[in-house]
Amino acid sequence: MSANSLKEFFDPQSIAIIGASKDLTSISGKPMKNLLHHQYKGQIYPVNPRYEEIEGVKCYSSILDIPRKVDLALIAVSASRLLSILEECIQKEVYNILLFSSGFAEIGESGRKIQDAVAKLAKDNGVRIIGPNSVGCLNVKESIPMGFATSLEAENGFKRGNIGLVSQSGALGFSVFGLAQEEELGFTYVVNTGNEMDVTTIDTMEFMLEDEETTVIAAYMEGVPNGQQLIQVAKRAKELKKPLIILKTGKSEIGKEAVSSHTASLAGSEEIFEVIAKQYGILTVKDIDEMIDVMKIVSRRKWANGRKLVTVSNSGAAGIAMADFSEEFGLSLEPLQGKTKEVIEATIPSYGSALNPIDITAQALKEQHIFTETLETLVKDDNTDIIVIQTTFGGALGEEICRKVAEIDKREEKPIIVTVTGTEELTGKGRKVLRESGVPVYKTTYDTMVAVKHLADLSQFYHRENQAIVLSPEVLNIKAEDNRTAVWTEEKSKALLKQLAITVPLNAVAESYQEVEQVIADLNFPLVAKVISEDILHKTDAGGVKLNIQNADEAKQAFEEIVASSKKYKEAAKVTGVLFEEMLVEKGVEMFIGIKRDPQFGNFIVCGLGGIFIEVLKDISIRHLPIAKADALSMVEDLKGYALLQGTRGSGKADIEAFVEALVKISSFVYIQKDNLKEMDINPVIVLSEGKGIVALDGLLVWDNVEAPDLVVNP
């Protein structure tokens, strides 16, 4: 569904309410009441054969009786009647339906069958449906309430702004909207997608992205309906610098069960979703409070140039708390320097602090200029990216200080964020001044710093040029090869790695005992011997590995023992030979590189500490394919074991650059294979000392089926 195809849905010139009721307090009566109360400018057509009119508006027995075009039908009838109603809408050429009814996939198989039948009929006839199980939608820009959500009954109308909100849950979505309105946040659209029979949260996000007035999009999701579509939406959001904020539930096992019973969505892997969010610049939040806090700070569209934070407070304790949270959230509190420090030292009392955090002390109660002059100095400081102010001042003084902050913020591009701590009675007027001026204001230090972290993360993402470049097969030196087996064992995997210019030890394969001596003639001792079998993927468990072979006799003995042990381990295993290769004598850091397939998002590349550590420490880093070099480097830097690569006591720095280059090459190779490659495991990869490269000691590829196609030569 294209984004533009939803425009008529959310801005209809005529609305039919099928199943409309004279009881304006009921689910089927409230849509009529809300449209009338908010003075909807279009045509309203209530449909119910029991009434001649509702609230003075002519009522029709059927939608087919309406004499004019209908842009949108709001339907509040039972699930069992929906197919016949939909057929009438199709006959009337109504292509937009907002479905309030419940009793579909969320109740089980019987409801699922009705939902599937309705969805098929709608799709076959080009009809778009939001719902079922929706409480409605709101076009805030044109003040068009389409539904029965409590928030749509607001007596004083809706605050218009730049935030679009879409939610699978109607109760939660409109609760967020109501609470955000109290914080003086304005919206363009609020949409509840319900069961998502047709239109999904991501479809709606796509529509909102292309709306000029919508510059921030927030979403509540219980599952990801289309992983690839979400990635494309996130990429487009970066192009437009429109923040995406997502609250996704279904993380715990209990939560996943609740999701299934609520909207029949399937919650995906939380780990994978978080990887996607981080890689493509989606801000993820834990609850609705955090969602609103993030809306406040990003809806200003004042981006930070970096992560250097200066905090100003009239409380030393608050400054210490902000410093603690800054360290936790990866923000940098650097000491003031040069003229900035000199001016602030001259401005604040001698018993204050011009370090960072800055303590202006309670003296600012008497001398307001201390606060404003300090702020004026900081906004001009090139070494300050974000300014965070914390104050407990209340009454007329607090209100006046907040007014001064708002005046400075209005003319400056540098982000200014404020914490006003205190009761509503004493400090509420100051907070109101800031909210009405659009300055992000919070009640606690923690909430402030969480919001600042999100702003810094998103700003950093916007500043980063990180377009992944897929290397061509020619650059990768890939040659076409017949790979008609589903599993590529070590010798074939290593042949591919050599084509990717990834070093592997010299090796040779003996298919029989008689070949051993001839096969190893060109290899240097000591050797390692490994079983080759598509049926034995964990060679060590099968006794299929022998180390430190010093001569030909030991090699022949190793061949016999490996074959015998492998057959004992798995009698039906087909052993095609034994791989002999030179043992690596140089020391290095053991790493691994792997490929993970996710049904929603496709292939991911994984790296971490290798060998036995992969299972013990589970220190891994994941990115979606394809990756740029910057992505690959950040993967390595994210690892707890990164310190080992940087060099520890007694060992020098490892060749991180070579490992990063290998990640990029493997990313490109896997990406151009599309969905043909199911699994790839290179473990261990020995990262030698800086400048000496890497060596892959083992490898395995699994293709998606036995008749896997040839390697892709042209992407």
XYZ file of C-alpha atoms in Angstrom:
715
model
C 0.000 0.000 0.000
C 1.421 3.392 -0.960
C 1.590 6.152 1.610
C -0.517 8.501 -0.522
C -3.371 5.972 -0.718
C -4.241 6.723 2.917
C -4.719 10.467 2.437
C -8.447 10.185 1.661
C -8.807 7.783 4.599
C -7.654 10.362 7.141
C -9.109 13.442 5.445
C -12.544 12.301 4.184
C -15.041 14.765 2.746
C -17.961 12.472 3.588
C -18.435 9.817 6.279
C -21.053 7.080 6.607
C -21.634 5.559 10.054
C -23.002 2.041 9.534
C -24.803 0.799 12.649
C -25.210 4.353 14.012
C -27.205 4.622 17.245
C -29.382 7.318 18.820
C -27.760 6.447 22.141
C -24.849 8.873 21.898
C -23.153 7.278 24.937
C -22.793 3.904 23.168
C -19.931 2.705 20.964
C -22.113 3.065 17.869
C -23.462 6.457 18.978
C -20.258 8.242 20.016
C -18.771 8.609 16.478
C -21.818 10.682 15.466
C -21.682 12.738 18.647
C -17.955 13.457 18.241
C -18.231 14.529 14.616
C -21.063 16.911 15.427
C -19.385 18.303 18.557
C -16.153 19.088 16.706
C -18.097 20.607 13.804
C -16.960 18.254 11.072
C -17.174 20.215 7.814
C -17.976 17.268 5.541
C -21.161 15.251 5.024
C -22.330 12.777 7.691
C -24.513 9.822 6.695
C -25.790 7.684 9.593
C -26.939 4.234 8.429
C -29.466 2.218 10.441
C -32.871 0.958 9.224
C -34.394 1.543 12.685
C -34.118 5.347 12.533
C -35.277 8.107 10.191
C -32.881 10.651 11.689
C -30.224 10.984 14.405
C -29.578 14.380 16.003
C -31.441 16.018 13.133
C -29.328 14.274 10.468
C -31.175 12.045 7.951
C -30.558 8.339 8.574
C -30.416 5.749 5.753
C -31.514 2.114 5.773
C -28.480 1.030 3.749
C -25.292 2.606 2.507
C -26.642 1.902 -0.991
C -29.428 4.457 -0.312
C -27.028 7.351 0.208
C -27.349 9.559 -2.889
C -23.793 10.932 -2.887
C -20.205 9.682 -2.853
C -18.931 8.299 0.468
C -15.201 8.619 1.221
C -15.107 6.681 4.495
C -17.373 4.168 6.217
C -17.238 3.752 9.994
C -18.646 0.300 10.750
C -19.999 -0.770 14.144
C -21.797 -4.045 13.427
C -21.195 -7.619 14.581
C -18.464 -9.688 12.916
C -21.048 -12.095 11.506
C -22.700 -9.311 9.448
C -19.494 -7.800 8.138
C -19.150 -9.708 4.863
C -22.565 -8.596 3.621
C -21.915 -5.001 4.746
C -18.556 -5.028 2.949
C -20.208 -6.250 -0.255
C -22.586 -3.275 -0.090
C -19.648 -0.883 0.452
C -17.911 -2.334 -2.601
C -21.093 -1.908 -4.632
C -21.289 1.723 -3.421
C -17.602 2.202 -4.340
C -16.549 3.023 -0.791
C -12.853 2.158 -0.594
C -12.015 3.245 2.970
C -13.393 1.404 5.994
C -12.707 1.974 9.682
C -13.854 -1.132 11.505
C -14.759 -0.911 15.200
C -16.173 -4.444 15.500
C -14.447 -7.119 17.607
C -14.800 -10.894 17.438
C -12.121 -11.629 14.861
C -8.651 -13.206 15.059
C -8.238 -12.159 18.693
C -10.921 -14.693 19.788
C -9.432 -17.710 18.002
C -9.909 -19.805 14.870
C -13.577 -18.973 14.215
C -12.850 -15.253 14.292
C -9.709 -15.769 12.234
C -11.755 -17.344 9.418
C -14.124 -14.360 9.272
C -11.184 -11.940 9.371
C -9.391 -13.750 6.547
C -12.545 -13.821 4.389
C -13.158 -10.098 4.906
C -9.491 -9.287 4.229
C -9.511 -11.267 0.967
C -12.725 -9.637 -0.269
C -11.341 -6.190 0.566
C -7.992 -6.834 -1.096
C -9.596 -8.241 -4.241
C -11.652 -5.057 -4.580
C -9.097 -2.430 -3.578
C -10.766 -1.615 -0.255
C -8.556 -0.434 2.630
C -9.500 -1.375 6.165
C -8.251 -0.072 9.505
C -9.165 -2.538 12.234
C -11.042 -4.574 13.226
C -10.974 -3.949 16.950
C -10.141 -0.259 16.461
C -11.463 2.547 18.658
C -10.896 5.030 15.869
C -8.631 7.642 14.335
C -8.183 11.381 14.679
C -7.130 13.938 12.109
C -5.961 16.657 14.496
C -5.057 19.061 11.685
C -8.660 19.240 10.477
C -10.261 18.298 13.821
C -11.940 15.166 12.423
C -12.653 12.555 15.146
C -13.444 9.177 13.588
C -14.331 6.814 16.404
C -15.440 6.373 19.996
C -12.184 6.713 21.996
C -12.669 8.745 25.169
C -10.012 11.266 24.128
C -12.125 12.168 21.086
C -14.726 13.680 23.449
C -12.405 16.508 24.548
C -14.589 19.550 25.174
C -11.933 22.107 24.255
C -10.706 20.531 21.060
C -7.266 19.172 20.224
C -3.836 20.793 20.233
C -2.403 20.754 16.733
C 1.318 20.190 16.268
C 3.900 18.068 14.476
C 3.599 14.589 16.067
C 1.929 11.620 14.398
C 0.931 8.718 16.648
C -0.111 5.203 15.608
C -0.933 2.388 18.002
C -2.187 -1.169 17.763
C -3.866 -0.608 21.113
C -6.593 2.011 21.127
C -6.701 2.489 24.890
C -2.941 2.936 25.167
C -2.591 5.074 22.041
C -5.286 7.572 22.980
C -4.033 7.613 26.597
C -0.621 8.685 25.315
C -2.318 11.328 23.185
C -4.313 12.702 26.121
C -1.324 12.825 28.470
C 0.869 14.410 25.802
C -1.764 17.086 25.162
C -1.530 18.004 28.871
C 2.201 18.525 28.310
C 1.349 20.998 25.509
C 2.456 18.587 22.786
C 0.573 18.955 19.519
C -0.320 16.274 16.968
C -1.247 15.832 13.322
C -2.820 12.351 13.393
C -3.662 9.680 15.971
C -4.448 6.228 14.551
C -5.482 2.956 16.202
C -4.850 0.024 13.823
C -6.326 -2.759 16.019
C -5.979 -6.248 14.542
C -4.341 -4.877 11.375
C -6.419 -6.897 8.939
C -5.093 -4.601 6.205
C -3.568 -1.247 7.187
C -0.693 -1.741 9.635
C 1.239 0.476 12.005
C 4.046 0.590 9.450
C 1.691 1.531 6.587
C 0.486 4.395 8.744
C 4.028 5.465 9.640
C 4.816 5.476 5.925
C 1.858 7.802 5.299
C 2.820 10.125 8.151
C 6.423 10.352 6.919
C 5.284 11.940 3.681
C 2.998 14.424 5.449
C 4.813 17.769 5.562
C 3.373 18.825 8.913
C 4.266 15.550 10.636
C 7.929 15.679 11.678
C 7.900 13.171 14.567
C 6.269 9.720 14.469
C 5.548 7.614 17.540
C 4.199 4.067 17.480
C 3.034 1.367 19.861
C 3.577 -2.075 18.327
C 2.834 -5.577 19.597
C 4.602 -7.175 16.660
C 6.398 -6.158 13.493
C 4.024 -6.793 10.568
C 6.726 -6.395 7.901
C 10.387 -6.238 8.856
C 11.728 -5.082 5.482
C 9.082 -2.354 5.264
C 10.066 -1.087 8.717
C 13.697 -0.822 7.595
C 12.687 1.157 4.491
C 10.551 3.472 6.640
C 13.498 4.011 9.003
C 15.818 4.808 6.087
C 13.306 7.305 4.718
C 12.927 8.834 8.188
C 16.667 9.461 8.303
C 16.562 11.150 4.889
C 13.850 13.486 6.168
C 15.299 13.757 9.699
C 11.948 12.733 11.142
C 12.438 10.829 14.413
C 10.738 7.443 14.857
C 9.823 6.501 18.439
C 8.606 2.958 19.058
C 7.241 1.309 22.184
C 7.202 -2.421 21.462
C 5.752 -4.955 23.879
C 5.801 -8.749 23.876
C 9.346 -9.032 25.256
C 8.718 -11.557 28.035
C 7.226 -15.000 27.524
C 4.111 -13.920 29.463
C 4.013 -10.724 27.412
C 4.165 -12.694 24.161
C 1.200 -14.807 25.250
C -0.771 -11.664 26.108
C 0.041 -10.186 22.709
C -1.294 -13.260 20.955
C -4.592 -13.100 22.793
C -4.936 -9.339 22.370
C -4.450 -8.555 18.688
C -3.340 -11.913 17.298
C 0.112 -10.489 16.482
C 3.267 -12.547 16.719
C 6.029 -10.894 18.732
C 9.423 -11.312 17.101
C 12.844 -11.695 18.668
C 13.397 -8.726 20.977
C 17.158 -8.934 20.494
C 16.788 -8.680 16.727
C 14.313 -5.785 16.985
C 16.719 -3.824 19.190
C 19.541 -4.425 16.684
C 17.356 -3.080 13.863
C 16.335 -0.072 15.958
C 19.908 0.838 16.841
C 21.259 0.318 13.331
C 18.528 2.312 11.580
C 18.036 5.105 14.094
C 14.732 4.105 15.718
C 14.333 5.360 19.291
C 12.927 2.573 21.472
C 11.218 3.381 24.766
C 10.107 1.236 27.700
C 6.760 2.822 28.601
C 4.378 5.638 27.731
C 6.039 8.092 30.138
C 9.352 7.664 28.351
C 7.591 7.939 24.990
C 6.137 11.323 25.961
C 9.474 12.451 27.408
C 11.184 11.637 24.118
C 8.416 13.337 22.114
C 9.145 16.533 24.067
C 12.824 16.609 23.309
C 12.838 15.523 19.647
C 9.734 17.421 18.513
C 11.817 20.613 18.893
C 14.083 19.351 16.072
C 17.095 20.972 17.712
C 19.868 18.462 17.073
C 23.045 18.268 19.129
C 26.413 18.566 17.406
C 27.921 16.006 19.767
C 27.604 14.367 23.182
C 29.327 17.089 25.248
C 26.976 18.059 28.028
C 27.087 20.963 30.484
C 24.785 20.938 33.496
C 23.804 23.981 35.542
C 22.160 23.645 38.938
C 21.464 25.519 42.139
C 21.922 22.181 43.957
C 25.235 20.358 44.254
C 23.426 17.048 44.796
C 21.451 17.435 41.572
C 24.672 18.153 39.705
C 26.249 14.977 41.050
C 23.190 12.942 39.996
C 23.354 14.389 36.482
C 27.041 13.538 36.298
C 26.329 9.945 37.337
C 23.598 9.523 34.733
C 25.770 11.158 32.077
C 28.426 8.514 32.562
C 25.809 5.730 32.525
C 24.293 7.000 29.260
C 27.557 7.672 27.428
C 27.359 11.469 27.618
C 30.492 13.536 28.138
C 30.780 16.070 30.966
C 34.030 17.856 30.146
C 35.471 20.611 32.376
C 34.844 24.162 31.200
C 37.756 25.718 29.384
C 39.265 29.101 28.490
C 37.095 32.185 28.345
C 33.885 30.273 29.140
C 35.317 29.143 32.456
C 36.704 32.610 33.259
C 33.392 34.375 32.595
C 31.362 31.875 34.647
C 33.859 31.976 37.530
C 33.403 35.742 37.582
C 29.601 35.406 37.445
C 28.848 32.838 40.157
C 29.661 33.153 43.882
C 33.184 32.216 44.927
C 31.821 29.279 46.920
C 30.055 27.911 43.838
C 31.669 25.701 41.204
C 32.618 26.548 37.624
C 33.569 22.997 36.893
C 31.054 20.768 35.151
C 28.491 20.268 36.735
C 28.193 24.022 37.403
C 26.822 24.921 40.838
C 25.467 28.486 40.829
C 24.311 28.031 44.473
C 21.197 29.395 46.154
C 22.614 32.913 45.783
C 20.796 32.988 42.443
C 17.634 33.410 44.529
C 18.753 36.945 45.270
C 20.677 37.651 42.086
C 18.775 36.315 39.073
C 21.414 37.539 36.655
C 23.709 34.728 37.852
C 21.449 32.161 36.246
C 20.780 33.985 32.982
C 24.366 35.198 32.468
C 25.693 31.682 33.018
C 23.253 30.354 30.424
C 24.094 33.156 27.959
C 27.780 32.237 28.259
C 27.185 28.527 27.683
C 25.092 28.927 24.530
C 28.081 30.660 22.935
C 30.578 27.979 24.012
C 31.771 25.852 21.059
C 32.742 23.026 23.420
C 29.166 22.625 24.678
C 26.672 20.576 22.639
C 23.752 20.281 25.087
C 22.808 22.390 28.101
C 20.849 20.860 30.978
C 19.463 23.155 33.662
C 18.197 21.954 37.031
C 16.316 24.283 39.360
C 14.166 24.012 42.468
C 13.185 27.684 42.476
C 9.458 28.214 42.869
C 6.988 31.056 43.086
C 7.382 34.274 41.123
C 11.172 33.927 41.029
C 11.049 30.438 39.543
C 8.485 31.559 36.997
C 10.637 34.525 35.977
C 13.773 32.374 35.600
C 11.829 29.928 33.416
C 10.632 32.849 31.303
C 14.239 34.001 30.798
C 15.271 30.459 29.821
C 12.421 30.338 27.293
C 13.525 33.672 25.785
C 17.109 32.471 25.357
C 15.986 29.100 23.996
C 13.766 30.758 21.382
C 16.693 32.475 19.678
C 19.301 29.715 20.074
C 19.723 26.481 18.094
C 21.678 24.696 20.807
C 19.406 22.269 22.751
C 18.441 23.533 26.221
C 16.667 21.083 28.522
C 15.285 21.932 31.963
C 14.508 19.999 35.130
C 12.144 21.847 37.475
C 11.860 19.845 40.681
C 9.139 20.667 43.160
C 5.416 20.549 43.800
C 2.866 21.765 41.277
C 1.811 24.474 43.743
C 5.306 25.976 44.014
C 6.919 25.231 40.648
C 3.982 24.480 38.350
C 3.792 27.984 36.875
C 7.433 27.831 35.831
C 6.936 24.474 34.138
C 3.843 25.841 32.381
C 5.868 28.734 30.951
C 8.461 26.323 29.572
C 5.884 23.878 28.155
C 3.986 26.631 26.399
C 7.254 27.886 24.896
C 8.173 24.389 23.717
C 11.195 24.001 26.007
C 11.572 20.351 27.119
C 10.950 20.333 30.875
C 10.997 17.390 33.288
C 10.389 16.861 36.999
C 13.259 14.476 37.805
C 16.920 14.275 36.937
C 16.615 10.706 35.701
C 13.773 11.461 33.268
C 15.750 14.442 31.974
C 18.905 12.463 31.355
C 17.077 9.568 29.647
C 15.549 12.085 27.224
C 18.933 13.751 26.659
C 20.478 10.366 25.874
C 17.844 9.757 23.179
C 18.486 13.206 21.710
C 22.251 12.641 21.654
C 21.874 9.176 20.115
C 19.561 10.399 17.362
C 21.641 13.497 16.631
C 24.751 11.344 16.343
C 22.896 9.005 13.978
C 21.796 11.909 11.778
C 25.344 13.273 11.572
C 26.835 9.912 10.635
C 27.314 9.059 6.982
C 27.124 5.303 7.095
C 25.816 3.995 3.798
C 26.702 0.330 3.365
C 28.410 -0.409 0.053
C 27.977 -3.925 -1.262
C 31.227 -5.063 -2.846
C 30.835 -6.553 -6.310
C 31.679 -10.229 -6.893
C 34.618 -9.089 -9.025
C 36.057 -7.153 -6.072
C 35.351 -10.094 -3.797
C 36.981 -12.380 -6.390
C 34.047 -14.816 -6.236
C 33.970 -17.425 -8.980
C 30.896 -19.321 -10.100
C 30.870 -22.827 -8.711
C 28.445 -25.704 -8.651
C 27.316 -25.929 -5.030
C 24.608 -28.553 -5.317
C 25.066 -29.715 -1.736
C 23.131 -28.116 1.102
C 26.105 -28.174 3.483
C 29.573 -26.921 2.670
C 31.982 -28.584 5.048
C 35.284 -27.123 6.127
C 37.378 -27.736 3.006
C 34.815 -26.152 0.682
C 34.089 -23.281 3.070
C 37.775 -22.492 3.337
C 38.136 -22.491 -0.430
C 35.467 -19.769 -0.507
C 37.204 -17.812 2.267
C 40.401 -17.836 0.218
C 38.441 -16.328 -2.679
C 37.348 -13.586 -0.286
C 41.046 -12.947 0.503
C 40.630 -14.271 4.045
C 43.679 -16.276 5.051
C 43.303 -19.972 5.875
C 46.087 -22.448 6.754
C 47.588 -24.541 3.948
C 45.597 -27.755 3.766
C 44.826 -30.853 1.750
C 42.188 -33.577 1.862
C 42.845 -37.318 2.027
C 39.844 -39.380 0.952
C 41.488 -42.691 1.900
C 44.200 -44.046 4.190
C 46.390 -44.787 1.154
C 46.363 -41.104 0.058
C 47.505 -39.623 3.352
C 51.265 -39.628 2.837
C 51.047 -38.208 -0.684
C 48.476 -35.554 0.307
C 50.539 -34.139 3.167
C 53.835 -34.122 1.272
C 53.732 -30.337 0.673
C 52.556 -29.438 4.169
C 54.776 -28.430 7.088
C 54.501 -30.177 10.439
C 52.944 -29.970 12.964
C 49.538 -30.680 11.407
C 45.954 -30.846 12.552
C 43.527 -33.458 11.137
C 39.725 -33.049 10.987
C 36.877 -35.221 9.785
C 34.949 -34.103 6.695
C 31.293 -35.079 6.888
C 28.069 -33.242 6.161
C 26.540 -35.347 8.924
C 29.020 -34.264 11.616
C 29.065 -30.522 12.115
C 30.567 -30.541 15.619
C 33.765 -32.428 14.937
C 35.273 -32.321 18.414
C 32.214 -34.018 19.948
C 32.692 -36.914 17.525
C 36.404 -37.304 18.225
C 36.957 -36.010 14.710
C 39.945 -33.749 15.461
C 43.603 -34.627 16.092
C 46.225 -31.990 16.939
C 49.997 -31.667 16.855
C 50.708 -34.392 14.271
C 54.500 -34.520 13.843
C 55.103 -36.981 10.994
C 53.523 -39.142 8.236
C 53.008 -42.162 10.501
C 51.101 -40.087 13.034
C 49.056 -38.611 10.169
C 48.015 -42.075 8.927
C 47.175 -43.139 12.459
C 45.103 -39.971 12.912
C 43.184 -40.772 9.712
C 42.209 -44.230 10.983
C 41.267 -43.019 14.465
C 39.174 -40.107 13.166
C 37.195 -42.286 10.753
C 36.599 -44.969 13.406
C 35.598 -42.441 16.080
C 33.249 -40.610 13.709
C 31.495 -43.831 12.697
C 31.122 -44.785 16.336
C 29.666 -41.347 17.092
C 27.192 -41.532 14.210
C 27.013 -44.862 12.419
C 25.097 -43.531 9.432
C 27.441 -40.585 8.925
C 28.982 -40.311 5.479
C 32.682 -39.551 5.962
C 34.151 -38.182 2.719
C 37.694 -37.762 4.000
C 40.034 -36.121 6.472
C 41.383 -32.590 6.146
C 45.048 -32.123 7.042
C 46.338 -28.604 7.546
C 49.291 -26.781 9.021
C 48.805 -25.844 12.665
C 48.930 -22.158 13.450
C 51.839 -21.492 15.795
C 51.357 -17.742 16.155
C 49.246 -16.562 19.058
C 46.254 -14.298 18.647
C 42.750 -13.526 19.880
C 40.101 -16.154 19.085
C 37.027 -14.604 17.449
C 34.134 -15.897 15.374
C 32.012 -14.601 12.495
C 28.559 -15.979 11.773
C 25.330 -15.377 9.881
C 21.903 -15.425 11.589
C 18.683 -15.638 9.567
C 15.569 -13.938 10.945
C 12.211 -14.633 9.249
C 11.121 -10.998 9.592
C 14.255 -9.030 8.788
C 16.482 -11.397 6.807
C 20.203 -11.974 7.359
C 22.318 -10.615 10.187
C 26.065 -10.829 10.698
C 27.299 -11.809 14.151
C 30.759 -11.621 15.704
C 32.280 -12.165 19.119
C 34.917 -14.002 21.086
C 35.360 -17.421 19.483
C 36.398 -20.937 20.397
C 34.935 -22.136 23.688
C 34.084 -18.559 24.720
C 31.212 -18.329 22.254
C 29.056 -20.575 24.468
C 30.500 -19.610 27.845
C 30.556 -15.805 27.627
C 27.964 -15.200 24.879
C 29.740 -11.921 24.140
C 28.329 -11.157 20.707
C 27.501 -8.203 18.488
C 24.900 -8.246 15.693
C 24.114 -6.063 12.667
C 21.627 -6.321 9.816
C 23.089 -6.872 6.342
C 24.643 -5.202 4.478
C 27.054 -3.311 6.728
C 29.456 -0.460 6.110
C 32.981 -0.418 7.496
C 31.832 1.920 10.278
C 29.163 -0.636 11.251
C 31.747 -3.409 11.333
C 34.061 -1.372 13.550
C 31.211 -0.474 15.913
C 30.335 -4.190 16.144
C 33.822 -4.957 17.403
C 33.867 -1.974 19.756
C 30.545 -3.077 21.301
C 32.059 -6.357 22.509
C 33.074 -6.748 26.134
C 36.102 -8.587 24.773
C 37.204 -5.536 22.767
C 39.859 -4.916 25.414
C 41.559 -8.190 24.414
C 41.870 -6.931 20.829
C 43.244 -3.594 21.982
C 45.966 -5.361 23.908
C 46.196 -6.372 27.536
C 49.118 -6.770 29.905
C 51.793 -8.782 28.141
C 50.200 -8.684 24.682
C 50.123 -6.080 21.927
C 47.217 -4.764 19.899
C 45.529 -7.249 17.547
C 44.845 -6.590 13.856
C 41.378 -5.093 14.349
C 41.475 -3.538 10.870
C 41.879 -6.936 9.184
C 38.997 -8.403 11.211
C 36.770 -5.434 10.316
C 37.592 -5.856 6.609
C 36.665 -9.543 6.832
C 33.284 -8.622 8.336
C 32.574 -6.256 5.424
C 33.604 -8.850 2.811
C 31.455 -11.567 4.360
C 28.555 -9.109 4.655
C 28.758 -8.357 0.922
C 29.098 -12.019 -0.036
C 26.062 -13.066 2.004
C 23.990 -10.073 0.898
C 24.389 -10.792 -2.821
C 23.345 -14.404 -2.225
C 19.936 -13.003 -1.176
C 18.007 -15.731 0.682
C 19.968 -18.682 -0.690
C 22.398 -18.845 2.232
C 20.844 -20.056 5.475
C 23.818 -20.251 7.820
C 27.501 -19.422 7.962
C 29.904 -20.088 10.803
C 33.603 -19.221 10.854
C 34.963 -20.263 14.231
C 37.558 -19.656 15.371
C 39.067 -16.733 13.496
C 42.473 -15.960 14.957
C 43.189 -12.224 14.969
C 46.979 -11.903 14.915
C 49.002 -8.949 16.123
C 48.497 -5.623 14.372
C 49.596 -5.687 10.751
C 49.683 -9.502 10.510
C 46.054 -10.110 9.556
C 43.674 -12.893 10.538
C 43.495 -16.661 9.980
C 40.231 -18.617 9.727
C 40.714 -22.058 11.305
C 37.288 -23.559 10.611
C 34.222 -22.818 8.529
C 30.763 -24.081 7.639
C 28.081 -22.926 5.182
C 24.509 -24.195 5.012
C 22.438 -23.390 1.937
C 18.684 -23.172 2.056
C 18.001 -26.399 0.174
C 19.786 -29.320 -1.444
C 19.255 -27.795 -4.880
C 20.852 -24.523 -3.831
C 21.721 -22.345 -6.820
C 25.201 -21.490 -7.952
C 27.022 -18.677 -6.246
C 25.724 -15.319 -7.398
C 28.343 -13.715 -9.619
C 26.378 -10.605 -10.567
C 24.318 -9.005 -7.794
